[in-house]
């Protein structure tokens, strides 16, 4: 693995991480909340609620 | 059997669609425990009122394996809602919520140890004319209290199935499932006559609600009774407003009765209580006077004006002592594994950016936070134990004396207590507070309580402040208690200020039920603890990992010229430049630009401060023989200096940094939830301003006072 390849790969990983963080922040703006981080709503309940809405 | 006229038009339940059940009952009667037992979900339960503040939906299965939807609703003493969480229950039952279908059937959970009080809500629910199954929960506690409850007699009097149950032990769940699986359920035969003075108003309102508000006749009657009882003052998002005609009729009757001096609400309530009294006297055979119960004897100590505080202080000391002593070995183990993994990657890969990203960004950032997992687990294990036994309600009772002096509502205690874990469920729990101003004050001060995300920051700073075995563990516990006390008294101080300035209001009264003590259910406590561990690790593997990677890039780019030292590299990096831009603001409180990088990045989540320090100081390596037994991050912090060679992380700076995190609003998710709960940007922006401003001012005072004293 050459240093040049490592630099390209590292920058690609950074780009993916940055994009994910931006998308996550935008999603929070649309639906504010902890995103389940606080444990107030379990992911299982979220799935059930989504199914019920459908 | 002849049904009363108002419930003659029974809705059919014989359609092919399986019915939806709503679980309702008084607060702390075991609804969520029963919901979990039925659905297999793991909703949070606790031995204190107000744990559930929003509806929860799950699925259980009939005896033939068909799915049945169950909606768990917040506890309510009456359908006459006095707070937003009770309004959720009322609006779902009355079919007012656009986002939730009206339940076909109702599971009404009744606390068998307190039947008469619980019957009030049941009585109102039977008015709805929906099929109801009554679940007599906590039968074991009723038997222990010497109460003899005639289940068959209650079933006969009400005309609906009554299931005796012990939800925590899973007893009665099979009978309940069988009852829920019935294709047909009989309607209640409870006869209750509306007082003659009120009857014409009920009839007129019912007719208008049916004609103008498109309500089913039975729901219209129940709504008419509620409108007359509570004037329907609390409405929640999603509920539909009354038609102008209905509002006009309601106001017309109220004006007329006010002129005549008729207390219509009291007439309705008294009439209902007379009916309930008749049922209770036939169903409950009271125990003789057995003297004070075991709970009473324990309460004599733990709610005592002096002993109560000592017990609370002792419990908190024990909690933090456990955090420091029990967690040491697993923390060392995790730390060693993280270091070994990092070393293995360094050996397995040739030098380059990708290797540095993995070791100095991802592993250093995530590992720096994951190492605190054992302490987080111990914290939540203790909180779970206290919730499960019923002690939390006693702690609320003790704190109420103090809280009422600063103008905080007694019901604020549970939201503030929840905020020790995370401010978000704490802010959601304010929905139990009836008064809008009291609720807003609680929302504004809840993030001042030290949440679990602050724990890694405190622990890192305490480790840097009081190194190794040179000081007794009691000193560390003392500093930790000080931080928690500072946050708590800060919250009380600001509540006092807000109640006298921005949000003036009458001094609140607290009425809170003290639940009987129960032995903790270790399974529930462990499940709750594991759930918190999952959430902590998820955050470490997602947001903290993402930020660590981006931060590594900001600290490693642009590259310094060949031959530059690590310190020169980070100084001219993007992170270094941003940190230097921020430095004039934070230098007066003793922080340099590297701390500034941590402060800015930890706005996403407070734990990110630890990973930011790990990333920033991984790029800027320190090698020291004297610290070879210390975690690499701690070693780096202890050797960090200002450009003139002065030590950066002096004990005073560590203390100031902890105080900054006590007060500063460093959580994006909390800001978003406050915006949602207050439906405006005004309050979250005010909260950011007053909290972060206070943090800066207090830090400035502490730092300069400390320096002038020679620290």
XYZ file of C-alpha atoms in Angstrom:
765
model
C 0.000 0.000 0.000
C 1.781 3.131 -1.201
C 1.624 6.407 0.757
C -0.233 8.017 -2.182
C -2.904 5.306 -2.134
C -3.227 5.666 1.642
C -3.752 9.419 1.272
C -6.488 8.906 -1.345
C -8.206 6.233 0.746
C -8.024 8.382 3.899
C -9.516 11.388 2.094
C -12.319 9.202 0.725
C -13.136 7.981 4.262
C -13.124 11.573 5.530
C -15.459 12.632 2.694
C -17.905 9.801 3.504
C -17.853 10.666 7.229
C -18.375 14.387 6.565
C -21.256 13.712 4.144
C -22.902 11.389 6.666
C -22.637 13.976 9.437
C -24.161 16.680 7.214
C -27.034 14.407 6.108
C -27.667 13.440 9.725
C -27.817 17.086 10.777
C -30.259 17.872 7.930
C -32.469 14.908 8.886
C -32.574 16.228 12.454
C -33.730 19.602 11.210
C -36.676 17.935 9.469
C -37.553 15.773 12.476
C -35.988 17.290 15.571
C -35.231 14.977 18.430
C -32.529 12.794 19.761
C -32.915 10.214 16.998
C -33.292 7.534 19.634
C -29.954 8.413 21.207
C -31.571 9.143 24.562
C -33.380 5.811 24.809
C -36.762 7.467 25.237
C -38.060 5.643 22.154
C -36.649 2.258 21.262
C -35.828 1.497 17.599
C -38.319 -1.370 17.747
C -41.158 1.001 18.597
C -40.063 3.367 15.845
C -40.300 0.534 13.306
C -43.767 -0.376 14.578
C -44.908 3.235 14.382
C -43.627 3.518 10.820
C -45.453 0.312 9.890
C -48.658 1.568 11.462
C -48.430 4.839 9.539
C -48.111 2.925 6.277
C -80.204 -7.619 30.284
C -81.247 -4.040 29.543
C -78.481 -1.658 28.678
C -78.668 2.008 29.690
C -79.899 4.123 26.804
C -76.619 5.910 26.254
C -74.749 2.726 25.460
C -77.434 0.926 23.501
C -75.782 1.578 20.131
C -72.786 -0.651 20.594
C -70.109 -0.612 17.909
C -69.575 -3.928 16.189
C -66.316 -5.709 16.843
C -66.970 -8.614 14.508
C -65.131 -7.242 11.488
C -62.270 -9.277 10.044
C -59.741 -6.684 11.261
C -58.339 -7.475 14.668
C -59.083 -4.826 17.281
C -56.655 -2.193 18.486
C -56.335 -2.013 22.272
C -55.439 1.056 24.302
C -53.759 0.481 27.675
C -54.935 3.116 30.154
C -54.865 3.608 33.901
C -53.707 5.848 36.724
C -50.006 6.783 36.870
C -47.763 4.063 38.314
C -50.401 1.321 38.180
C -48.192 -0.908 36.001
C -49.343 -0.046 32.474
C -45.918 -0.088 30.882
C -44.979 -3.299 32.726
C -48.141 -4.937 31.371
C -47.512 -3.465 27.904
C -44.000 -4.952 27.933
C -45.335 -8.318 29.153
C -47.899 -8.374 26.333
C -45.736 -7.107 23.496
C -42.290 -8.335 24.488
C -40.995 -4.777 24.072
C -38.707 -3.098 26.559
C -40.375 0.224 27.246
C -38.917 2.020 30.226
C -40.726 1.181 33.453
C -40.186 2.646 36.899
C -41.757 2.590 40.345
C -42.812 6.224 40.195
C -45.543 8.142 38.388
C -44.933 9.852 35.047
C -42.531 7.424 33.324
C -44.637 7.314 30.131
C -45.394 10.705 28.606
C -46.163 9.744 25.018
C -48.157 6.951 23.514
C -46.206 3.768 22.651
C -47.369 1.229 20.099
C -46.601 -2.495 20.093
C -47.979 -5.796 18.886
C -49.174 -8.766 20.864
C -50.696 -11.989 19.574
C -54.136 -13.486 20.105
C -54.530 -17.100 21.214
C -54.645 -18.014 17.512
C -51.394 -16.193 16.785
C -52.956 -13.209 15.037
C -51.321 -9.835 15.647
C -53.174 -7.365 17.866
C -52.032 -3.743 18.110
C -51.612 -2.359 21.633
C -51.178 1.358 22.401
C -49.639 2.224 25.777
C -50.894 5.627 26.908
C -49.567 7.976 29.603
C -51.109 7.571 33.046
C -54.088 9.748 33.951
C -56.192 10.113 37.091
C -59.109 11.355 35.037
C -60.063 12.023 31.424
C -60.394 15.657 32.500
C -56.812 16.347 31.439
C -54.734 18.737 33.528
C -51.399 18.277 31.761
C -50.217 17.575 28.166
C -49.483 13.889 28.871
C -52.996 13.325 30.253
C -54.360 15.164 27.235
C -52.630 12.610 24.966
C -54.557 9.819 26.710
C -57.868 11.656 26.519
C -57.456 12.645 22.863
C -56.479 9.141 21.708
C -59.450 7.590 23.547
C -61.848 10.162 22.112
C -60.480 9.736 18.588
C -59.287 13.343 18.413
C -55.761 12.553 17.256
C -55.275 12.645 13.514
C -52.104 10.506 13.780
C -53.645 7.660 15.807
C -56.761 5.628 15.046
C -59.334 5.543 17.833
C -58.794 2.271 19.742
C -61.522 -0.333 19.295
C -61.152 -1.688 22.800
C -59.673 -0.494 26.067
C -57.560 -2.309 28.643
C -58.087 -0.376 31.835
C -55.396 -1.172 34.391
C -56.517 -0.721 37.964
C -54.197 -0.721 40.987
C -55.832 -3.273 43.299
C -54.202 -1.685 46.357
C -56.012 1.570 45.649
C -59.204 0.477 43.940
C -61.568 3.313 44.830
C -59.279 6.042 43.496
C -58.553 4.067 40.311
C -62.266 3.487 39.678
C -62.776 7.183 38.835
C -60.925 6.876 35.526
C -62.532 3.496 34.826
C -65.943 5.038 35.461
C -65.275 7.728 32.842
C -63.919 5.178 30.393
C -67.038 3.040 30.697
C -68.997 6.131 29.571
C -67.250 5.886 26.197
C -69.322 2.811 25.370
C -66.326 0.903 24.070
C -65.615 -2.720 25.019
C -63.416 -2.631 28.117
C -61.326 -5.264 29.881
C -60.452 -4.370 33.456
C -57.056 -5.605 34.661
C -56.795 -5.697 38.450
C -53.052 -5.342 38.774
C -50.831 -5.669 41.865
C -53.109 -8.289 43.422
C -50.101 -9.613 45.347
C -49.556 -6.233 47.022
C -53.290 -5.957 47.771
C -53.188 -9.382 49.453
C -50.100 -8.361 51.427
C -51.955 -5.246 52.572
C -54.766 -7.546 53.772
C -57.305 -6.359 51.197
C -59.832 -8.929 50.007
C -61.058 -7.971 46.547
C -64.090 -9.762 45.170
C -63.128 -10.010 41.519
C -66.327 -11.847 40.525
C -68.483 -9.236 42.216
C -66.710 -6.411 40.367
C -67.184 -8.242 37.077
C -70.872 -8.691 37.863
C -71.376 -5.032 38.825
C -69.562 -3.621 35.800
C -70.575 -6.249 33.272
C -67.122 -6.351 31.665
C -64.323 -8.947 32.021
C -62.132 -8.369 35.083
C -58.744 -10.129 35.100
C -56.737 -10.435 38.318
C -53.085 -9.881 37.475
C -49.527 -9.432 38.753
C -47.868 -7.899 35.693
C -44.337 -7.839 37.175
C -44.459 -11.598 37.778
C -46.279 -12.378 34.528
C -49.280 -13.782 36.415
C -52.649 -13.352 34.724
C -51.126 -12.516 31.325
C -52.432 -15.749 29.732
C -55.971 -15.054 31.008
C -55.673 -11.521 29.706
C -54.558 -12.696 26.247
C -57.531 -15.069 26.141
C -59.903 -12.236 27.055
C -58.308 -9.987 24.438
C -58.735 -12.705 21.812
C -62.509 -12.829 22.218
C -64.355 -11.851 19.049
C -67.133 -10.252 21.119
C -66.814 -8.363 24.355
C -69.830 -7.321 26.369
C -70.393 -3.639 27.041
C -70.471 -2.225 30.551
C -73.715 -2.335 32.440
C -72.756 0.387 34.857
C -75.692 2.685 35.432
C -74.904 6.252 36.260
C -77.411 9.022 36.110
C -76.239 12.496 35.213
C -77.595 15.007 37.787
C -80.930 16.465 36.650
C -79.600 20.047 36.692
C -76.911 19.124 34.163
C -78.772 16.637 31.968
C -80.264 19.171 29.481
C -76.808 20.688 28.906
C -75.272 17.254 28.320
C -78.046 16.402 25.841
C -77.673 19.676 23.927
C -73.888 19.449 23.773
C -74.079 15.787 22.729
C -76.433 16.702 19.879
C -74.173 19.523 18.710
C -71.025 17.404 18.913
C -72.765 14.731 16.824
C -74.132 17.161 14.255
C -71.409 19.815 14.037
C -68.238 18.001 15.166
C -69.065 14.657 13.528
C -68.633 12.652 16.710
C -70.199 9.237 17.230
C -73.136 9.529 19.684
C -71.379 7.739 22.562
C -68.149 9.672 22.161
C -70.192 12.863 21.896
C -71.825 12.135 25.264
C -68.473 11.407 26.935
C -67.018 14.592 25.407
C -69.993 16.626 26.584
C -69.419 15.396 30.144
C -65.718 16.236 29.920
C -66.336 19.695 28.483
C -68.567 20.423 31.431
C -66.145 18.997 33.987
C -62.785 20.414 32.972
C -63.749 23.011 30.364
C -61.231 21.210 28.156
C -58.450 23.682 28.804
C -55.511 21.475 27.754
C -55.202 20.643 24.098
C -52.275 18.977 22.398
C -50.858 18.997 18.883
C -52.984 16.961 16.517
C -56.253 17.460 18.379
C -59.062 19.106 16.470
C -60.739 22.308 17.761
C -64.413 22.415 18.683
C -66.904 23.793 16.196
C -68.119 27.370 16.826
C -71.672 26.130 17.504
C -70.549 23.673 20.222
C -68.345 26.352 21.791
C -71.323 28.738 21.770
C -73.589 26.183 23.498
C -70.936 25.390 26.103
C -70.334 29.052 26.896
C -74.096 29.674 27.032
C -74.637 27.001 29.677
C -71.606 28.051 31.683
C -72.756 31.683 31.735
C -76.238 30.631 32.805
C -74.971 28.390 35.633
C -72.508 31.016 36.801
C -75.376 33.503 37.040
C -77.483 30.986 38.974
C -74.531 30.014 41.192
C -74.643 26.333 40.156
C -71.320 24.518 40.654
C -71.900 22.184 37.716
C -68.424 20.610 37.764
C -68.741 19.662 41.449
C -72.224 18.230 40.839
C -70.892 15.942 38.122
C -67.834 14.832 40.089
C -69.807 14.169 43.300
C -72.426 12.185 41.458
C -69.714 10.025 39.934
C -68.008 9.492 43.285
C -71.295 8.357 44.843
C -71.604 5.692 42.168
C -67.945 4.654 42.673
C -68.405 4.492 46.448
C -71.279 2.049 46.030
C -69.173 -0.228 43.807
C -66.113 -0.070 46.092
C -68.100 -0.875 49.220
C -69.404 -4.066 47.597
C -66.089 -5.184 46.099
C -63.368 -4.376 48.645
C -63.450 -6.059 52.035
C -61.074 -3.836 53.984
C -58.331 -5.133 56.207
C -58.452 -4.431 59.917
C -56.158 -1.718 61.252
C -52.832 -3.508 61.028
C -50.821 -0.417 62.027
C -48.067 1.125 59.908
C -46.937 -0.944 56.927
C -43.317 -1.766 56.117
C -43.323 1.082 53.552
C -44.588 3.470 56.265
C -41.786 2.436 58.616
C -39.112 2.923 55.928
C -40.663 6.269 54.955
C -40.423 7.491 58.544
C -36.640 7.495 58.004
C -36.113 8.255 54.318
C -38.594 11.174 54.202
C -37.503 12.589 57.574
C -36.395 16.264 57.328
C -32.898 15.362 58.574
C -32.386 11.609 58.080
C -33.909 11.849 54.617
C -31.124 14.178 53.435
C -28.483 11.968 55.036
C -29.895 8.885 53.268
C -29.969 10.747 49.936
C -26.401 11.994 50.423
C -25.266 8.504 51.433
C -26.819 6.938 48.353
C -25.197 9.504 46.047
C -21.799 9.003 47.725
C -22.124 5.234 47.394
C -23.019 5.653 43.713
C -19.938 7.723 42.897
C -17.699 5.603 45.096
C -18.787 2.558 43.086
C -18.151 4.435 39.844
C -14.547 5.100 40.836
C -13.669 1.832 42.562
C -15.598 -0.907 40.730
C -14.949 0.485 37.260
C -11.164 0.662 37.569
C -10.337 -2.896 36.444
C -12.692 -3.112 33.442
C -11.543 0.378 32.382
C -7.900 -0.654 32.492
C -8.797 -3.764 30.517
C -10.614 -1.787 27.798
C -7.804 0.758 27.680
C -5.224 -2.011 27.218
C -7.297 -3.608 24.439
C -7.643 -0.278 22.627
C -3.891 0.350 22.902
C -3.105 -3.200 21.744
C -5.422 -2.845 18.755
C -3.856 0.481 17.821
C -0.372 -1.057 18.126
C -1.382 -4.032 15.998
C -2.698 -1.717 13.222
C 0.547 0.264 13.340
C 2.547 -2.941 12.898
C 0.299 -4.414 10.224
C 0.172 -1.338 7.979
C 2.952 0.684 6.391
C 3.204 4.360 7.445
C 0.763 6.671 5.694
C -2.386 8.764 6.055
C -4.794 5.831 6.156
C -2.879 4.245 9.023
C -2.802 7.546 10.890
C -6.517 8.035 10.274
C -7.292 4.598 11.745
C -4.986 4.852 14.766
C -4.945 8.579 15.605
C -8.470 9.359 14.406
C -10.866 6.421 14.669
C -9.246 4.264 17.382
C -8.039 7.169 19.523
C -11.374 9.008 19.241
C -13.720 6.070 19.795
C -11.428 4.260 22.232
C -11.065 7.396 24.350
C -14.834 7.394 24.930
C -15.522 3.636 25.047
C -13.128 3.313 27.965
C -15.788 5.013 30.130
C -18.397 2.327 29.389
C -17.995 0.513 32.780
C -18.674 3.747 34.666
C -21.737 4.508 32.557
C -23.024 0.977 33.238
C -22.555 1.367 37.012
C -24.373 4.727 36.949
C -27.384 3.260 35.162
C -27.402 0.127 37.279
C -27.778 2.288 40.395
C -30.388 4.543 38.795
C -32.338 1.425 37.712
C -32.190 0.009 41.252
C -33.457 3.239 42.769
C -36.260 3.563 40.213
C -37.328 -0.031 40.659
C -37.573 0.090 44.458
C -39.730 3.214 44.630
C -37.055 5.348 46.324
C -37.137 7.984 43.549
C -40.581 9.203 44.659
C -39.168 9.654 48.198
C -36.217 11.599 46.822
C -38.765 13.814 45.029
C -40.588 14.299 48.341
C -37.399 15.409 50.108
C -36.321 17.691 47.281
C -39.776 19.265 47.070
C -39.114 21.253 50.262
C -36.140 22.853 48.550
C -37.703 23.062 45.115
C -40.875 24.779 46.329
C -38.721 27.497 47.943
C -37.225 28.365 44.558
C -40.656 28.202 42.923
C -40.156 24.902 41.116
C -43.140 22.621 40.752
C -42.809 19.329 42.674
C -43.596 17.548 39.434
C -40.376 19.042 38.065
C -38.383 16.578 40.122
C -38.885 13.584 37.819
C -37.895 15.547 34.669
C -34.863 16.936 36.503
C -33.982 13.492 37.791
C -34.306 11.991 34.281
C -31.952 14.709 33.097
C -29.138 13.153 35.147
C -29.231 10.390 32.518
C -29.983 12.604 29.521
C -31.714 15.979 29.230
C -33.870 14.796 26.321
C -36.145 12.322 28.159
C -36.088 14.810 31.037
C -37.461 17.561 28.812
C -40.060 15.176 27.393
C -41.063 14.233 30.946
C -42.041 17.867 31.614
C -45.273 17.040 29.818
C -46.615 15.861 33.181
C -46.442 19.445 34.479
C -49.820 21.142 34.313
C -48.830 24.808 34.483
C -47.292 26.082 31.214
C -44.892 28.500 32.962
C -43.705 25.848 35.429
C -43.154 23.511 32.506
C -41.107 26.101 30.612
C -38.978 26.881 33.681
C -38.249 23.159 34.078
C -37.338 22.829 30.381
C -34.987 25.811 30.674
C -33.086 24.446 33.680
C -33.186 20.670 32.970
C -29.958 20.672 30.854
C -28.070 22.051 33.874
C -28.387 18.689 35.609
C -25.192 16.745 34.905
C -26.127 14.179 32.248
C -24.224 10.951 31.609
C -22.511 12.517 28.556
C -20.668 14.864 30.936
C -19.359 11.914 32.931
C -16.417 11.123 30.568
C -15.374 14.803 30.609
C -15.501 14.962 34.423
C -13.646 11.674 34.756
C -10.915 12.695 32.323
C -10.411 16.015 34.076
C -10.486 14.449 37.552
C -7.853 11.951 36.407
C -5.713 14.821 35.133
C -6.447 16.955 38.190
C -5.747 14.345 40.889
C -3.307 11.898 39.353
C -2.931 8.239 40.237
C -2.916 6.818 43.741
C -1.465 9.960 45.298
C -4.882 11.054 46.568
C -7.605 8.964 48.197
C -10.580 7.982 46.079
C -12.795 9.993 48.447
C -11.284 13.199 47.032
C -12.293 12.165 43.516
C -15.797 11.312 44.790
C -15.906 14.715 46.497
C -15.031 16.554 43.273
C -17.604 14.552 41.363
C -20.299 15.263 43.971
C -19.330 18.935 43.775
C -19.934 18.983 40.020
C -23.335 17.307 40.380
C -24.246 19.652 43.253
C -23.133 22.678 41.228
C -25.397 21.670 38.330
C -28.332 20.935 40.635
C -28.054 24.144 42.664
C -27.404 26.086 39.451
C -30.706 24.712 38.104
C -32.508 25.698 41.315
C -30.929 29.165 41.264
C -31.979 29.860 37.691
C -35.463 28.468 38.358
C -35.742 30.924 41.259
C -34.606 33.761 38.981
C -36.933 32.845 36.090
C -39.930 32.448 38.395
C -39.385 35.969 39.680
C -38.629 37.657 36.368
C -39.450 36.123 32.993
C -42.012 33.542 34.042
C -43.744 34.882 37.109
C -46.401 32.637 38.588
C -48.097 31.523 41.765
C -46.108 29.204 44.065
C -46.866 25.650 42.900
C -48.332 22.871 44.999
C -47.143 19.289 44.749
C -49.385 16.273 45.084
C -47.442 13.084 44.460
C -48.286 9.520 45.211
C -45.654 7.573 47.154
C -45.721 4.057 45.683
C -45.135 1.098 48.011
C -41.557 -0.157 48.163
C -40.855 -3.185 46.037
C -37.876 -5.462 45.734
C -35.944 -4.394 42.610
C -36.475 -6.563 39.558
C -32.896 -7.312 38.603
C -33.921 -8.414 35.111
C -35.515 -5.008 34.380
C -32.567 -3.160 35.911
C -30.061 -5.141 33.834
C -32.137 -4.729 30.672
C -32.285 -0.969 31.202
C -28.539 -0.908 31.873
C -27.793 -2.920 28.718
C -30.064 -0.679 26.695
C -28.072 2.339 27.899
C -24.833 0.506 27.070
C -26.164 -0.109 23.549
C -27.033 3.574 23.154
C -23.597 4.631 24.440
C -21.789 2.257 22.083
C -24.025 3.287 19.188
C -23.071 6.909 19.751
C -19.404 5.911 19.939
C -19.680 3.926 16.708
C -21.607 6.577 14.777
C -21.454 10.253 15.702
C -18.246 10.076 17.740
C -16.524 7.970 15.061
C -17.683 10.371 12.321
C -16.531 13.465 14.185
C -13.212 11.836 15.129
C -12.498 11.071 11.462
C -13.348 14.611 10.337
C -11.371 16.047 13.240
C -8.337 13.957 12.330
C -8.486 15.447 8.829
C -8.791 18.973 10.226
C -5.801 18.348 12.517
C -3.641 16.632 9.845
C -4.294 18.949 6.857
C -2.902 21.016 5.262
C 0.395 19.233 5.636
C 3.297 21.114 7.191
C 6.596 21.288 5.245
C 8.985 18.339 5.534
C 10.784 18.225 8.869
C 8.100 20.082 10.850
C 7.392 18.797 14.346
C 4.007 17.355 15.343
C 3.252 20.528 17.303
C 4.014 22.709 14.251
C 1.868 20.421 12.084
C -1.275 20.759 14.208
C -0.683 24.450 14.829
C -0.919 25.269 11.122
C -3.710 22.735 10.396
C -7.368 23.737 9.781
C -8.239 22.768 13.379
C -5.271 24.748 14.642
C -6.269 27.843 12.695
C -9.909 27.592 13.890
C -8.725 27.046 17.448
C -6.442 30.077 17.252
C -9.363 32.180 15.955
C -11.373 31.114 19.017
C -8.527 31.539 21.497
C -9.134 35.239 22.352
C -12.574 34.247 23.668
C -11.414 31.360 25.850
C -7.938 32.465 26.901
C -9.381 34.657 29.697
C -10.807 31.492 31.282
C -7.538 29.568 31.014
C -8.122 27.506 27.871
C -5.870 27.403 24.819
C -6.836 26.836 21.192
C -6.614 23.014 21.506
C -9.264 23.056 24.238
C -11.235 25.378 21.938
C -11.252 22.672 19.237
C -12.744 20.296 21.825
C -15.366 22.816 22.963
C -16.579 23.494 19.428
C -16.660 19.842 18.314
C -18.411 18.710 21.515
C -21.455 20.800 20.682
C -22.543 17.701 18.722
C -22.292 15.591 21.901
C -20.408 16.347 25.091
C -18.391 13.089 25.060
C -16.861 14.264 21.788
C -14.643 16.539 23.891
C -12.752 13.463 25.111
C -12.348 12.041 21.612
C -11.355 15.488 20.295
C -8.619 15.707 22.901
C -7.553 12.171 21.963
C -7.369 13.093 18.265
C -5.659 16.462 18.781
C -3.115 15.026 21.199
C -2.605 11.832 19.140
C -1.419 13.988 16.298
C 0.771 15.859 18.774
C 2.553 12.892 20.369
C 4.247 12.946 23.711
C 6.687 10.280 24.749
C 7.581 10.160 28.390
C 9.091 7.419 30.515
C 7.614 8.866 33.695
C 4.071 8.285 32.442
C 4.534 4.864 30.909
C 1.836 3.367 33.190
C -0.664 6.104 32.402
C -3.168 6.096 29.517
C -1.623 7.877 26.490
C -4.259 10.630 26.467
C -3.696 11.448 30.149
C 0.052 11.508 29.587
C -0.414 13.923 26.676
C -2.681 16.193 28.719
C -0.240 16.326 31.615
C 2.618 17.318 29.294
C 0.686 19.867 27.272
C 2.077 23.387 27.664
C 1.500 26.959 26.560
C 4.040 28.330 24.043
C 5.967 29.898 26.950
C 6.365 26.500 28.603
C 3.731 26.873 31.350
C 1.649 23.732 32.028
C -1.704 23.926 30.247
C -3.799 21.511 32.294
C -3.091 22.780 35.786
C -5.493 21.615 38.524
C -7.186 25.028 38.297
C -7.722 24.711 34.524
C -9.074 21.149 34.926
C -11.538 22.412 37.542
C -12.520 25.386 35.359
C -13.088 23.105 32.387
C -15.370 20.849 34.442
C -17.317 23.890 35.612
C -17.634 25.036 31.994
C -19.237 21.691 31.111
C -21.569 21.898 34.137
C -23.138 25.114 32.834
C -22.600 25.345 29.062
C -25.335 24.263 26.641
C -23.172 21.833 24.690
C -25.772 19.545 23.100
C -27.309 19.945 19.647
C -29.951 17.242 20.279
C -31.223 19.008 23.408
C -31.557 22.263 21.474
C -33.643 20.446 18.841
C -35.931 18.872 21.459
C -36.438 22.175 23.300
C -37.403 23.728 19.978
C -39.948 20.970 19.410
C -41.391 21.086 22.932
C -41.696 24.899 23.052
C -42.638 25.163 19.371
C -40.333 28.138 18.899
C -36.657 29.016 18.385
C -36.920 31.772 20.982
C -36.480 29.569 24.050
C -33.686 27.263 22.806
C -31.696 30.315 21.664
C -32.288 31.966 25.026
C -31.171 28.731 26.705
C -27.922 28.584 24.693
C -27.256 32.231 25.557
C -27.907 32.115 29.294
C -26.216 28.733 29.896
C -23.074 29.354 27.867
C -22.847 32.946 29.127
C -23.108 31.721 32.718
C -20.460 29.072 32.028
C -18.036 31.695 30.759
C -18.671 34.130 33.626
C -18.396 31.439 36.354
C -15.222 30.046 34.750
C -13.736 33.542 34.554
C -14.430 34.166 38.241
C -13.132 30.740 39.345
C -10.022 30.932 37.164
C -8.984 34.408 38.237
C -9.913 33.875 41.883
C -7.876 30.651 41.817
C -4.877 32.400 40.261
C -4.990 35.248 42.735
C -4.964 32.639 45.513
C -1.830 31.135 43.989
C -3.244 28.007 42.293
